[in-house]
Coordinates of C-alpha atoms in Angstrom, one line a residue:
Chain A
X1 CA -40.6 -93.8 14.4
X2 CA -40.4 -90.1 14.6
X3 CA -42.8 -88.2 16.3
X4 CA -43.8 -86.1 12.5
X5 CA -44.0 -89.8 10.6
X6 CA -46.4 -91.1 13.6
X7 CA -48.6 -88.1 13.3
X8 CA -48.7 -88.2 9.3
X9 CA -49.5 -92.2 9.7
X10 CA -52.4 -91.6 12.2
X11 CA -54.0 -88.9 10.0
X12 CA -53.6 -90.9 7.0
X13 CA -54.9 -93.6 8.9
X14 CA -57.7 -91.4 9.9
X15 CA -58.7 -89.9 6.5
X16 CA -61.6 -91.6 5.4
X17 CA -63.1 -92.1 9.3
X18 CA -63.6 -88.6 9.8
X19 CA -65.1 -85.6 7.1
X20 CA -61.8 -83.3 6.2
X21 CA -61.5 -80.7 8.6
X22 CA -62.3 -77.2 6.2
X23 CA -59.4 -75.2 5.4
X24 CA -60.2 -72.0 7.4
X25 CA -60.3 -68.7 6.0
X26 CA -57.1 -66.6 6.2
X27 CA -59.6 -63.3 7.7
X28 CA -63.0 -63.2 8.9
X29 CA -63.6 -61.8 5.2
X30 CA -62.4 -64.7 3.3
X31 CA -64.8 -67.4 2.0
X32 CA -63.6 -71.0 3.0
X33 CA -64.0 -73.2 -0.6
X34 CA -67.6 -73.6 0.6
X35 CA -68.8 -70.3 -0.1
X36 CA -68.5 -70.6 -4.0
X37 CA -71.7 -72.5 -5.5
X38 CA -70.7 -73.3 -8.9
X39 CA -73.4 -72.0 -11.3
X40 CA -75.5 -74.5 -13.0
X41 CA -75.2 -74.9 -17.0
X42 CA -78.4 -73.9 -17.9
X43 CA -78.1 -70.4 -16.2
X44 CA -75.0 -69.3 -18.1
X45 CA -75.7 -68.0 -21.7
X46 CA -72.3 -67.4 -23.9
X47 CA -72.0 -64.8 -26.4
X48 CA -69.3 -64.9 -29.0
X49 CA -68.3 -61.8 -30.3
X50 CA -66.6 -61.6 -33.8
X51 CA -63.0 -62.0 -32.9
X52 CA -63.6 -64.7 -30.4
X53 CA -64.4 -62.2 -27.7
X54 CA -66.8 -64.3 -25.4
X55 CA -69.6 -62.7 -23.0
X56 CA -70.8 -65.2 -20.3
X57 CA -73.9 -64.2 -18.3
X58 CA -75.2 -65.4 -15.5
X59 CA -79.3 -65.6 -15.8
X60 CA -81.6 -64.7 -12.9
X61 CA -84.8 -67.3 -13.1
X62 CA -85.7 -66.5 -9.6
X63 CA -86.7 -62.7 -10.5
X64 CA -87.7 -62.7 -14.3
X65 CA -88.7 -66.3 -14.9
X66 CA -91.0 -65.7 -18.0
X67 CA -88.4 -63.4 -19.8
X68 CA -85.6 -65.6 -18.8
X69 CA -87.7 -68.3 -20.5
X70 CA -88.0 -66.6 -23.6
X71 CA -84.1 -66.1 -23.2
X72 CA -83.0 -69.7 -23.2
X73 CA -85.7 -70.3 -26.4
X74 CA -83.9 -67.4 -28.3
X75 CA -80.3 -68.8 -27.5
X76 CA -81.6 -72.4 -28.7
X77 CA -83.3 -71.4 -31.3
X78 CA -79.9 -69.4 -32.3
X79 CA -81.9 -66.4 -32.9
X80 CA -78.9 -64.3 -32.2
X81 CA -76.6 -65.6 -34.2
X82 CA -75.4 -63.2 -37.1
X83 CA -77.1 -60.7 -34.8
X84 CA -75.0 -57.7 -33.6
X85 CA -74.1 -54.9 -30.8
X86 CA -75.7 -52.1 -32.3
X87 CA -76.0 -49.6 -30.1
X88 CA -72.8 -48.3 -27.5
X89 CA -73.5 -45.4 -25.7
X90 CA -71.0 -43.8 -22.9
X91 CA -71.3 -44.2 -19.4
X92 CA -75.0 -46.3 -19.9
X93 CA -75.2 -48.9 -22.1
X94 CA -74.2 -51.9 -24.4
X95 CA -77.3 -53.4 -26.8
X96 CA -77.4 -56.0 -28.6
X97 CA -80.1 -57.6 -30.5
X98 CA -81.6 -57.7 -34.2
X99 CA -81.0 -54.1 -35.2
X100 CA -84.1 -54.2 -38.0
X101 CA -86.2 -55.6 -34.9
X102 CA -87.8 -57.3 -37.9
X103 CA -86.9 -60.3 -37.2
X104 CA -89.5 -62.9 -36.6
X105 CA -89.2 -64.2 -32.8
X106 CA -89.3 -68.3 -32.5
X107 CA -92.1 -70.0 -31.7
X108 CA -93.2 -70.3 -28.4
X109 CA -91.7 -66.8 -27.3
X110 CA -94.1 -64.1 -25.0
X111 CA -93.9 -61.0 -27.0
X112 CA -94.6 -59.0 -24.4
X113 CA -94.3 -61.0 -21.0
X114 CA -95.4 -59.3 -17.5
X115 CA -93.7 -56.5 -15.9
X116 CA -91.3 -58.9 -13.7
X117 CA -89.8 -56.2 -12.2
X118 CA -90.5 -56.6 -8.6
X119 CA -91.1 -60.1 -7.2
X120 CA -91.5 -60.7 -3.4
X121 CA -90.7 -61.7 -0.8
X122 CA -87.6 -59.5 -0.1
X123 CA -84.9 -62.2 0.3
X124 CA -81.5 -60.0 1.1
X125 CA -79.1 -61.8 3.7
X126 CA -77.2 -59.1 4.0
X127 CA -78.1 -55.5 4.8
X128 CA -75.9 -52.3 3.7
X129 CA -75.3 -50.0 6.3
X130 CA -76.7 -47.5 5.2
X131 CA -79.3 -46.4 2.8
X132 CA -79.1 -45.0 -0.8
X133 CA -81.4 -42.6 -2.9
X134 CA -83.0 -45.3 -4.6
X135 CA -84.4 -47.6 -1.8
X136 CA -85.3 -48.2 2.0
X137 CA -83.5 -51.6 1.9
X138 CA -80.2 -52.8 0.0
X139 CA -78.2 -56.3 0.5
X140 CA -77.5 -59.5 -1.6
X141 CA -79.8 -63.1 -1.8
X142 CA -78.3 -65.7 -0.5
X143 CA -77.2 -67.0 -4.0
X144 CA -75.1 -63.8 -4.5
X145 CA -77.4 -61.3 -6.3
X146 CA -77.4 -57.2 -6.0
X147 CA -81.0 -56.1 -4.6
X148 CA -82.9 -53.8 -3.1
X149 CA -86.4 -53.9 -1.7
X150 CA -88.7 -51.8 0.8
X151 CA -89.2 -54.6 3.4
X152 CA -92.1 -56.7 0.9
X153 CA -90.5 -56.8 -2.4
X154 CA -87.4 -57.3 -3.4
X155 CA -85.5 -56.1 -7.4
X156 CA -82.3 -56.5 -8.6
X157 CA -80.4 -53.2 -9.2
X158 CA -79.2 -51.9 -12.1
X159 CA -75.4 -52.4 -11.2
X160 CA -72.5 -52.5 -14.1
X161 CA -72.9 -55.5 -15.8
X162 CA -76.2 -56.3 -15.0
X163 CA -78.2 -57.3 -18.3
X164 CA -81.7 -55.8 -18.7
X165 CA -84.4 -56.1 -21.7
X166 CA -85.0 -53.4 -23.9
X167 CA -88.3 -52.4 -24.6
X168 CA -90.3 -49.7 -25.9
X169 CA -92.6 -47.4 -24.2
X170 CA -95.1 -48.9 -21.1
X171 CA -96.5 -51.3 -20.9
X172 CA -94.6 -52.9 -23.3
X173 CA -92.0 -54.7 -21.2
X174 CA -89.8 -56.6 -24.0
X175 CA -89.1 -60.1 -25.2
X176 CA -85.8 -60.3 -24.5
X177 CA -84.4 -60.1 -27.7
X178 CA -83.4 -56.8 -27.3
X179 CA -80.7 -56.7 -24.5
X180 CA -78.7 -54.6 -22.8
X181 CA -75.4 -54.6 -20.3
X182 CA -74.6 -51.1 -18.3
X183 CA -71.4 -50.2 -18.7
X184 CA -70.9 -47.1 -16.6
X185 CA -72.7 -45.5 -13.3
X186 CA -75.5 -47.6 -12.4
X187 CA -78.8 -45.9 -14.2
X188 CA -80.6 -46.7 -10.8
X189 CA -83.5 -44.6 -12.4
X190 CA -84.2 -47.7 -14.3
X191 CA -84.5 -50.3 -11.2
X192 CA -89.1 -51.0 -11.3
X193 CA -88.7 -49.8 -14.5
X194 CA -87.3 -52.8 -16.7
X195 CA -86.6 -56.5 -16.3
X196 CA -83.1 -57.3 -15.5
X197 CA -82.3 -60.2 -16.6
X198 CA -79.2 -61.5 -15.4
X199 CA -75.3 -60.1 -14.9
X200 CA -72.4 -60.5 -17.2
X201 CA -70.0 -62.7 -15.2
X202 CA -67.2 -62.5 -17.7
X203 CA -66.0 -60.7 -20.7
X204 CA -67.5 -57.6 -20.3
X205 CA -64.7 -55.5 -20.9
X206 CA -65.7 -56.3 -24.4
X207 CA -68.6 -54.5 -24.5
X208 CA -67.4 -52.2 -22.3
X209 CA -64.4 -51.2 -24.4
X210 CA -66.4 -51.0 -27.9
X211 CA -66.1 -47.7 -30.0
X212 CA -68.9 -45.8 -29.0
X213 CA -71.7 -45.0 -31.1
X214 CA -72.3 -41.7 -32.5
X215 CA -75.8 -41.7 -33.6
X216 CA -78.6 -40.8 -31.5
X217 CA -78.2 -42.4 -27.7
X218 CA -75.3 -44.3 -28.5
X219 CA -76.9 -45.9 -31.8
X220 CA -74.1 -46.3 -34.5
X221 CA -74.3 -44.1 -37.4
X222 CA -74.0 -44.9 -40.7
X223 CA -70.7 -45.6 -41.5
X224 CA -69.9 -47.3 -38.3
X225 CA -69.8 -50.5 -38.1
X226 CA -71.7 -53.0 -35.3
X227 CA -70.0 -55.7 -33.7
X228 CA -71.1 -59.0 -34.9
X229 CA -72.9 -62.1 -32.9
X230 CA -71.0 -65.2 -33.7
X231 CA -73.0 -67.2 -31.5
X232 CA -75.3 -66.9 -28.5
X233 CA -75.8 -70.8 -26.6
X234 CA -77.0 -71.8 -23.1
X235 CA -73.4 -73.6 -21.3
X236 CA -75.8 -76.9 -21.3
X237 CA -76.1 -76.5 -25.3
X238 CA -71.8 -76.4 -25.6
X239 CA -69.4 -79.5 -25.3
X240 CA -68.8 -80.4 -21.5
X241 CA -64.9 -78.9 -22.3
X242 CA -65.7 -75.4 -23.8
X243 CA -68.4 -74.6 -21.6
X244 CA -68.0 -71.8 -18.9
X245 CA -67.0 -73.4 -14.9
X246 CA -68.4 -70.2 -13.0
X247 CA -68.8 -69.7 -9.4
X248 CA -70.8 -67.3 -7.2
X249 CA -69.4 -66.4 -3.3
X250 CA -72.7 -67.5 -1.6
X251 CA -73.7 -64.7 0.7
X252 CA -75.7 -66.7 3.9
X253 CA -72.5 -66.4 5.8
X254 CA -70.5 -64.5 8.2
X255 CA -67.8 -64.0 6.1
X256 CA -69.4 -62.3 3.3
X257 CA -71.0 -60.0 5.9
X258 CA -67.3 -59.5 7.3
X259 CA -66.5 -58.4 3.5
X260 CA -69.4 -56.0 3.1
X261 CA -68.2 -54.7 5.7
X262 CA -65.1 -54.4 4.5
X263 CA -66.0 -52.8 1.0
X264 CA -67.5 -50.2 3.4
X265 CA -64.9 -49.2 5.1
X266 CA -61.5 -49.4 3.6
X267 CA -58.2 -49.6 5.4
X268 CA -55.0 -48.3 5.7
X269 CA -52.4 -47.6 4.3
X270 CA -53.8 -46.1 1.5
X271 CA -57.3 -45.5 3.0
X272 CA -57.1 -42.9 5.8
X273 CA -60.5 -42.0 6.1
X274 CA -63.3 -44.8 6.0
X275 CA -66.9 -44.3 4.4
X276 CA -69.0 -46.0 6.6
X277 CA -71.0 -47.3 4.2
X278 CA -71.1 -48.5 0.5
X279 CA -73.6 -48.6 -2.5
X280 CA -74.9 -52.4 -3.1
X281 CA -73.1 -51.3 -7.1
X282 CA -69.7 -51.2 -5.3
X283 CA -69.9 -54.2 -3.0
X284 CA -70.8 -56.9 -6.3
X285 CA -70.8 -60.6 -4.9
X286 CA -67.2 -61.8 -6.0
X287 CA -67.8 -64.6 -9.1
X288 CA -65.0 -67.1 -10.1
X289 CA -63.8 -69.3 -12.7
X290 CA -64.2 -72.9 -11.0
X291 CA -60.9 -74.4 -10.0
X292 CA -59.5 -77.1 -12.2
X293 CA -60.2 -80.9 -10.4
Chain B
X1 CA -100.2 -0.4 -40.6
X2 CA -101.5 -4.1 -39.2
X3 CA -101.3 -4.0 -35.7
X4 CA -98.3 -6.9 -35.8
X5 CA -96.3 -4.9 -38.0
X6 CA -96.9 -1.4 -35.2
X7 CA -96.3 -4.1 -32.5
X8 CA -92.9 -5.0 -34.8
X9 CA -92.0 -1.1 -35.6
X10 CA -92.6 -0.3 -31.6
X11 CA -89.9 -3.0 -30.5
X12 CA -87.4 -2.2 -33.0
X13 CA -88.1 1.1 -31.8
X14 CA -87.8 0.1 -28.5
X15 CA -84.7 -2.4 -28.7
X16 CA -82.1 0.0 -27.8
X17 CA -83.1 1.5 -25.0
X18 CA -84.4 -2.0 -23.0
X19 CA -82.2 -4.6 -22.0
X20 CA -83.6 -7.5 -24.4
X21 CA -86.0 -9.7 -22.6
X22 CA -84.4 -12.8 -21.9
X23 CA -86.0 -15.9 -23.8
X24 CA -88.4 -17.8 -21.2
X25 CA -87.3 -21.4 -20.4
X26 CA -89.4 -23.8 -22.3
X27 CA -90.1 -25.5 -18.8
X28 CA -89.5 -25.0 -15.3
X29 CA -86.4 -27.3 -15.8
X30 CA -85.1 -25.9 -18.9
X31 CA -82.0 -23.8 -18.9
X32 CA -82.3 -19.6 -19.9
X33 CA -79.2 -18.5 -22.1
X34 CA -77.6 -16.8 -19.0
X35 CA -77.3 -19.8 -16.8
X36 CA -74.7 -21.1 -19.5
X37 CA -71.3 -20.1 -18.4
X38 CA -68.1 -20.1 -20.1
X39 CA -65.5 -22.0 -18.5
X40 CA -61.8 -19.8 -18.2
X41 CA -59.5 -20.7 -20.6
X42 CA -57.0 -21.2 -17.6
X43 CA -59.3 -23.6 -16.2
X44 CA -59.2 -26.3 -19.4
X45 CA -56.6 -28.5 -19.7
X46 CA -56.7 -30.1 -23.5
X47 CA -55.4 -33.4 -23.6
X48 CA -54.7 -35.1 -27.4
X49 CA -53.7 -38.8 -28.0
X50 CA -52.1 -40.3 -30.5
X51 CA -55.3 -40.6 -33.2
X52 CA -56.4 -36.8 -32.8
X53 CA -58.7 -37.7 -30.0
X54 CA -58.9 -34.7 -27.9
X55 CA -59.8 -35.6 -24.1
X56 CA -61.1 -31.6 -22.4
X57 CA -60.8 -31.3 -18.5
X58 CA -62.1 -28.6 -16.4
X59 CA -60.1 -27.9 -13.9
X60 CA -60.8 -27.5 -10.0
X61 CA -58.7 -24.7 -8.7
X62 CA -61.5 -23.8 -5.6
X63 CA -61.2 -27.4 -4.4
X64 CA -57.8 -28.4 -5.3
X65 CA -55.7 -24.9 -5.5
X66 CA -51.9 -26.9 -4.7
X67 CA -52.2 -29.6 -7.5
X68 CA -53.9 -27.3 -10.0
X69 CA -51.2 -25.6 -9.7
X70 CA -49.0 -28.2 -10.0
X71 CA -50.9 -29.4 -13.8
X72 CA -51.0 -26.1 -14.9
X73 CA -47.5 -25.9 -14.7
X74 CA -46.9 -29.6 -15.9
X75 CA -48.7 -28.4 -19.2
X76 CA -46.7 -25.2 -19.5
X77 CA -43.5 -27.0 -19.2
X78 CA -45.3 -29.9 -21.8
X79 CA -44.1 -32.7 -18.7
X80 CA -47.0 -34.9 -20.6
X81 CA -46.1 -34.5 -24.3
X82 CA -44.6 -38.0 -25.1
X83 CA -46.6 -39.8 -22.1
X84 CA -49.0 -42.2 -22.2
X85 CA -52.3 -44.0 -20.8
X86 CA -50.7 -46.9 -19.2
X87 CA -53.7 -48.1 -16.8
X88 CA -57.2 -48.9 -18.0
X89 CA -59.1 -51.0 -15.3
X90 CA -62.5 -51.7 -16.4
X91 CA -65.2 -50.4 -14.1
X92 CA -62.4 -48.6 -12.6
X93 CA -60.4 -45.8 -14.2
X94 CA -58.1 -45.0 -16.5
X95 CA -54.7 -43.2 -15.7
X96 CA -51.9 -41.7 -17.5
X97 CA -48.4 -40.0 -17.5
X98 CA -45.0 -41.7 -16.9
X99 CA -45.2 -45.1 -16.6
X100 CA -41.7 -45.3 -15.1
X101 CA -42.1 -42.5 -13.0
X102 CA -38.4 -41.5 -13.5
X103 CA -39.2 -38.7 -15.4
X104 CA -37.9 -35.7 -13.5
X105 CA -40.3 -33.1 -12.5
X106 CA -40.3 -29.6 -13.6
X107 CA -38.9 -26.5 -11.6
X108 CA -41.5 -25.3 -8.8
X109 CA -43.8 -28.6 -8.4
X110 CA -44.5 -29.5 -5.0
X111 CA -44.0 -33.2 -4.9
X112 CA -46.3 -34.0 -2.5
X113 CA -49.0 -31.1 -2.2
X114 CA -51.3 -30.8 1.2
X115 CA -54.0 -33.4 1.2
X116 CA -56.4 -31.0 -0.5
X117 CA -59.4 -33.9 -0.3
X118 CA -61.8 -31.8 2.5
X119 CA -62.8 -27.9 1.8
X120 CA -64.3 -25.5 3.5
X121 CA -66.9 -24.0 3.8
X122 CA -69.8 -26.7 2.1
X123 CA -70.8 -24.6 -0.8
X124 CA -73.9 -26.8 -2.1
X125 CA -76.8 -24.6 -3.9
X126 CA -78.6 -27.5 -4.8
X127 CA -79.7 -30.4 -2.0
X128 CA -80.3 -34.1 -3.6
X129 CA -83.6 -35.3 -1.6
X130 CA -82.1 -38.2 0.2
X131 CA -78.8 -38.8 1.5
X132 CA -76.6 -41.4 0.1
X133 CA -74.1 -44.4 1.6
X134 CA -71.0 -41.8 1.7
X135 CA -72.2 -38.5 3.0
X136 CA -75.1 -36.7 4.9
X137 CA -75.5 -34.2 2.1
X138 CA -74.7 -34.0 -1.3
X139 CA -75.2 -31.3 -4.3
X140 CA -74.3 -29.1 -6.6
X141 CA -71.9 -26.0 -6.1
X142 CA -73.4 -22.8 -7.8
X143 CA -70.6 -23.4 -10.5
X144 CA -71.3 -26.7 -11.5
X145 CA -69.3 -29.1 -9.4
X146 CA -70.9 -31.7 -7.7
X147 CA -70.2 -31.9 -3.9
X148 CA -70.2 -33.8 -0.9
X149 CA -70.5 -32.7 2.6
X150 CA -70.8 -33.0 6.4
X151 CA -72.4 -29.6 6.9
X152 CA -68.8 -28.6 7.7
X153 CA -66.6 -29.3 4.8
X154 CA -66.8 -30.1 1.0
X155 CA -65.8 -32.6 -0.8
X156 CA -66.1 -33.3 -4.8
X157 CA -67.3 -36.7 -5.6
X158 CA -65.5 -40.1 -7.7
X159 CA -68.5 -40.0 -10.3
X160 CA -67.6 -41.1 -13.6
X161 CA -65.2 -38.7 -15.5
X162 CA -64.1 -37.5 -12.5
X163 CA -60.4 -37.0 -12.9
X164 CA -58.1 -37.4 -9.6
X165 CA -54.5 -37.7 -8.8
X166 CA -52.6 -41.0 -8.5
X167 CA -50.7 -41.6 -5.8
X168 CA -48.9 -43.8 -3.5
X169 CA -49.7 -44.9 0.1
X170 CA -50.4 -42.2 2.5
X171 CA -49.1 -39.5 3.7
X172 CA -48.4 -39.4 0.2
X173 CA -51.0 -37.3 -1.8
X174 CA -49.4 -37.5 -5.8
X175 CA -48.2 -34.7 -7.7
X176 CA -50.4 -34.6 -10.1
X177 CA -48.2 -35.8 -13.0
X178 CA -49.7 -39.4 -12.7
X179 CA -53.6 -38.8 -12.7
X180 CA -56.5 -40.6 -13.8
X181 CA -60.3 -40.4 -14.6
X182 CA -63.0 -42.8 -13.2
X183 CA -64.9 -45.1 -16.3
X184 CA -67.3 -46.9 -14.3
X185 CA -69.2 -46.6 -11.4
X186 CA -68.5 -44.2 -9.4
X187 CA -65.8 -45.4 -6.2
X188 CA -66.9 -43.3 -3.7
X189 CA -65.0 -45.0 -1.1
X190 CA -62.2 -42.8 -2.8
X191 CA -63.8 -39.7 -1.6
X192 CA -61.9 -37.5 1.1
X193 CA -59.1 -39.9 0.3
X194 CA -57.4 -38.7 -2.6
X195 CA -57.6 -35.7 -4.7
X196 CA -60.0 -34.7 -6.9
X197 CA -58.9 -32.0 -9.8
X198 CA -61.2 -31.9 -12.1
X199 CA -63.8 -33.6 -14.8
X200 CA -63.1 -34.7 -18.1
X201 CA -66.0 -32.6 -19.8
X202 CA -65.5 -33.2 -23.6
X203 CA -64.0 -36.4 -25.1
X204 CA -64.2 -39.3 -22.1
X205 CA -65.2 -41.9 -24.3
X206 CA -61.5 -41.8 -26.0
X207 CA -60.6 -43.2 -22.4
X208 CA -63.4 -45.2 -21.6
X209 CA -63.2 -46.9 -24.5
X210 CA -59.7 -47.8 -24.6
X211 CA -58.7 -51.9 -24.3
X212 CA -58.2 -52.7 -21.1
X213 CA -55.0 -53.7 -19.6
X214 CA -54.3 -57.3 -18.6
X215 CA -52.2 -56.7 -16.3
X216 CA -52.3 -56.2 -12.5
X217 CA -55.0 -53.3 -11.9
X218 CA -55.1 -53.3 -15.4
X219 CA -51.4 -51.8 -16.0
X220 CA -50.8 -52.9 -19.5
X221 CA -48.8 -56.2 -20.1
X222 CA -45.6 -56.6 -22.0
X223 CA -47.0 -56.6 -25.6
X224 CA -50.4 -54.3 -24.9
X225 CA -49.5 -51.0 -26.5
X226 CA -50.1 -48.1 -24.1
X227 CA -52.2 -44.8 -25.4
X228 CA -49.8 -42.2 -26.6
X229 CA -50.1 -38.7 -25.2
X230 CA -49.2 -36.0 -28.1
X231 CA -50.0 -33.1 -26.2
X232 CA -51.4 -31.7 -23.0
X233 CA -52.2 -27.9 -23.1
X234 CA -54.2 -25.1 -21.1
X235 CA -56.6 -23.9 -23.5
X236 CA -55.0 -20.7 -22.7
X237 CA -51.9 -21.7 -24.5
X238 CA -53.3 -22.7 -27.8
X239 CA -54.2 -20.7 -31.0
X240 CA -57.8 -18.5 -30.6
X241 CA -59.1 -20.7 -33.0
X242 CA -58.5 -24.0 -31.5
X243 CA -59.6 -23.3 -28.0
X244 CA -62.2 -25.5 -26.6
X245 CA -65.4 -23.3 -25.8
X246 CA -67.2 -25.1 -23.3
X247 CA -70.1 -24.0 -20.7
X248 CA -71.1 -25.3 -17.7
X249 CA -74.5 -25.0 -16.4
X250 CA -74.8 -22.8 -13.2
X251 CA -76.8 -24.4 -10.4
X252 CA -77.8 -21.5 -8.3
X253 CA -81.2 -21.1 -9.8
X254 CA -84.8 -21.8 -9.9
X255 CA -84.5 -23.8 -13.3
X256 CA -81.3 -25.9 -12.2
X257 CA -83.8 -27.0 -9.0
X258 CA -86.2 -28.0 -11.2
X259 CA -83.6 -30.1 -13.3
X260 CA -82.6 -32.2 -10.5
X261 CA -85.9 -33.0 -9.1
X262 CA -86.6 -34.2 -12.6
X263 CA -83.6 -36.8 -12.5
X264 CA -84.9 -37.8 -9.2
X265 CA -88.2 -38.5 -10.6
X266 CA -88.3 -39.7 -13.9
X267 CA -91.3 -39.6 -16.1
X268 CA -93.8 -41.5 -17.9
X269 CA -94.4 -42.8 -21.1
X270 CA -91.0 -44.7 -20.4
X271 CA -91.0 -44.8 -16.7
X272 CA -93.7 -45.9 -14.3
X273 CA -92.0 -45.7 -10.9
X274 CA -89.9 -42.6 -10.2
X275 CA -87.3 -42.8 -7.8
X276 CA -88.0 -40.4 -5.7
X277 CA -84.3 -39.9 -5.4
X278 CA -81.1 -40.0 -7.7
X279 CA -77.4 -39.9 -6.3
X280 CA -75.2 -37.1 -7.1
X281 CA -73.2 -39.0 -10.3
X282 CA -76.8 -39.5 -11.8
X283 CA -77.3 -35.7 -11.9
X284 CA -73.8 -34.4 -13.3
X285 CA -74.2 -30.3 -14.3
X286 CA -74.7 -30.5 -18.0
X287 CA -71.9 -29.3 -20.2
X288 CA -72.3 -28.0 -24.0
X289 CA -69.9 -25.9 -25.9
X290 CA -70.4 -22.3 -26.4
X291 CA -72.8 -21.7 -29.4
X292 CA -71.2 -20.3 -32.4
X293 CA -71.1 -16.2 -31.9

């Protein structure tokens, strides 16, 4: 028997006696397979644009429980449905929502749930190296969301693609039927001031990319036409083979902290002068489609 | 006579002979007429695509003097006219002129300019009150840029619209022919690494709004129709009548101060926490064209 046959027997033979060793990561800023947590159904809500342009967001319970309540009621109630993306304005915002904001909210929604803008305790893993203008403290949770704090409590920041709730003057803090995804320079200004709500974890290059509106901030005029809601359902609400397989990069590890450090200081060849640092906005945790079994 | 209409007949009266009082700022933030300035036709480059949509860039000749050059004589020798937006990578940028890069260049461009990413001296009239991950200062120049410094040198900053000059690895530092403007948040890591040559002051939502491209750094793939490029011009090149008039708003004042502290602290009825702070790309120098004469 050759020497590569007797090695391939005794490993084969070995398999099931001994856990398979983990593939290790090609650089101390990979993840190894156990770094993505595959996000569970009930925190994804998909939105189908007219045109089959699909939205998937990734809902944040831990920070905005009551509003993310009243978020998974709406979708299963299919209050959005035939709603539309009525406002686009450059460099802020996508909203979408019932335009008339006549419509009656389901039963069993808070109109007007508490400010759930700061919860505590401050739960970052990692730390930025350095601070920015809008807070003492910046880093990610362990379950791979943006936020900053001031050592007691903790917010997620208004990054692209994170979802807030629109709302009307204080202290009116919004339902959540009225929603919104940044698509330009992260409005920082906002973070205490709003509930976010989640992230948009796919597909938002199709808000991103809508005409904007011409009206007053970034409403559509007349004449211009919103983009219609085909559909708005929580993953666990679709058939097991249309619904989203979604992944975070868990950040409790040394290799995520190797790749913030990383996103803070970029390397040659095309880099030839590092920052040193990096805003939370520009150091997103990576998110994945699941791969196939 | 009624004592208004003496007070009237004694102004008229006096009008000639008194420079006109200037019209008080409504509030301490609130621009006068004279802190409007009107940008050099020399120092507007006039970008149309296919569709009429006119894309306005003010150019950055104190900062990047070698590759303004360069565009300026790109446009007079209409290099662009027949080019295209070939690149649009959401969150990212968008970035246009010859996809194959074969085209030859025109007489007198210097193919590969100095590395024109550092100035000196730092010329900031305006301090943001807390530093930010990328640099130890950052403001405004008394013209309207928005810098970045070390005490030392200056730098302009990747905030959105910011337009920049593709290139390849270093040494290499792009002639300017391929350039591109950021659409998302702002990738200050890019900062002191490449070369920044202006802002895209009028028209940026014709490029942030364009599909994105499917293709490797969102290059567009075979089948996704790139973004024409009728004509690029200096203002200075096109009829009287047709000339962009745009105005910046000058920094190096009392009111301008007042301005920024007000984007670092946001107020009530909307807003219950202010910041306390705000990064340079979330207090760009306002822009609005020239009022009608």
């Amino acid at each position: 028997m050759h020497f590569a046959s007797l090695l391939a027997a005794l490993l084969q033979a070995a398999a099931p006696a001994v856990p398979a060793m983990p593939v290790p990561a090609a650089s101390a800023a990979d993840p190894v397979e156990a770094d993505w947590r595959t996000i569970p159904d009930d925190e994804l809500l998909v939105m189908t644009l007219a045109g089959d342009r699909r939205v998937v967001i990734r809902l944040a319970p831990r920070y905005a429980p009551v509003h993310v309540d009243n978020l998974r009621k709406l979708a299963r109630a299919r209050w959005w449905d035939g709603a539309s993306v009525y406002r686009v304005q450059d460099n802020y915002v996508a909203q979408w929502g019932d335009v008339t904001e006549k419509k009656p909210l389901p039963a069993g929604i808070i109109a007007n749930p508490p400010p759930e803008y700061v919860g505590t305790p401050y739960d970052a893993v990692t730390k930025m190296t350095r601070r920015d203008p809008y807070a003492a403290n910046s880093g990610h949770s362990a379950d791979g969301w943006p936020v900053a704090g001031d050592g007691k409590g903790a917010w997620l920041t208004h990054c692209y693609a994170m979802v807030g709730v629109g709302r009307d003057m204080a202290p009116s803090t919004g339902s959540g039927a009225e929603l919104y995804a940044v698509i330009g320079h992260a409005p920082r200004h906002l973070d205490r001031n709003i509930a976010l709500v989640g992230r948009v974890v796919e597909g938002i290059e199709h808000l991103s990319s809508l005409p904007r509106g011409t009206g007053n901030m970034g409403f559509y005029a007349p004449g211009e036409a919103p983009t219609s809601i085909l559909s708005v359902r929580l993953a666990s609400e679709l058939p097991a083979a249309t619904r989203p397989r979604l992944q975070y990069r868990a950040a409790d590890n040394v290799r995520f902290a190797a790749w913030v450090k990383g996103r803070e200081n970029r390397e040659p060849p095309f880099f030839t002068v590092p920052a040193g640092g990096a805003d939370i906005c520009n150091a997103m945790p990576p998110i994945r489609r699941a791969p196939a079994k």
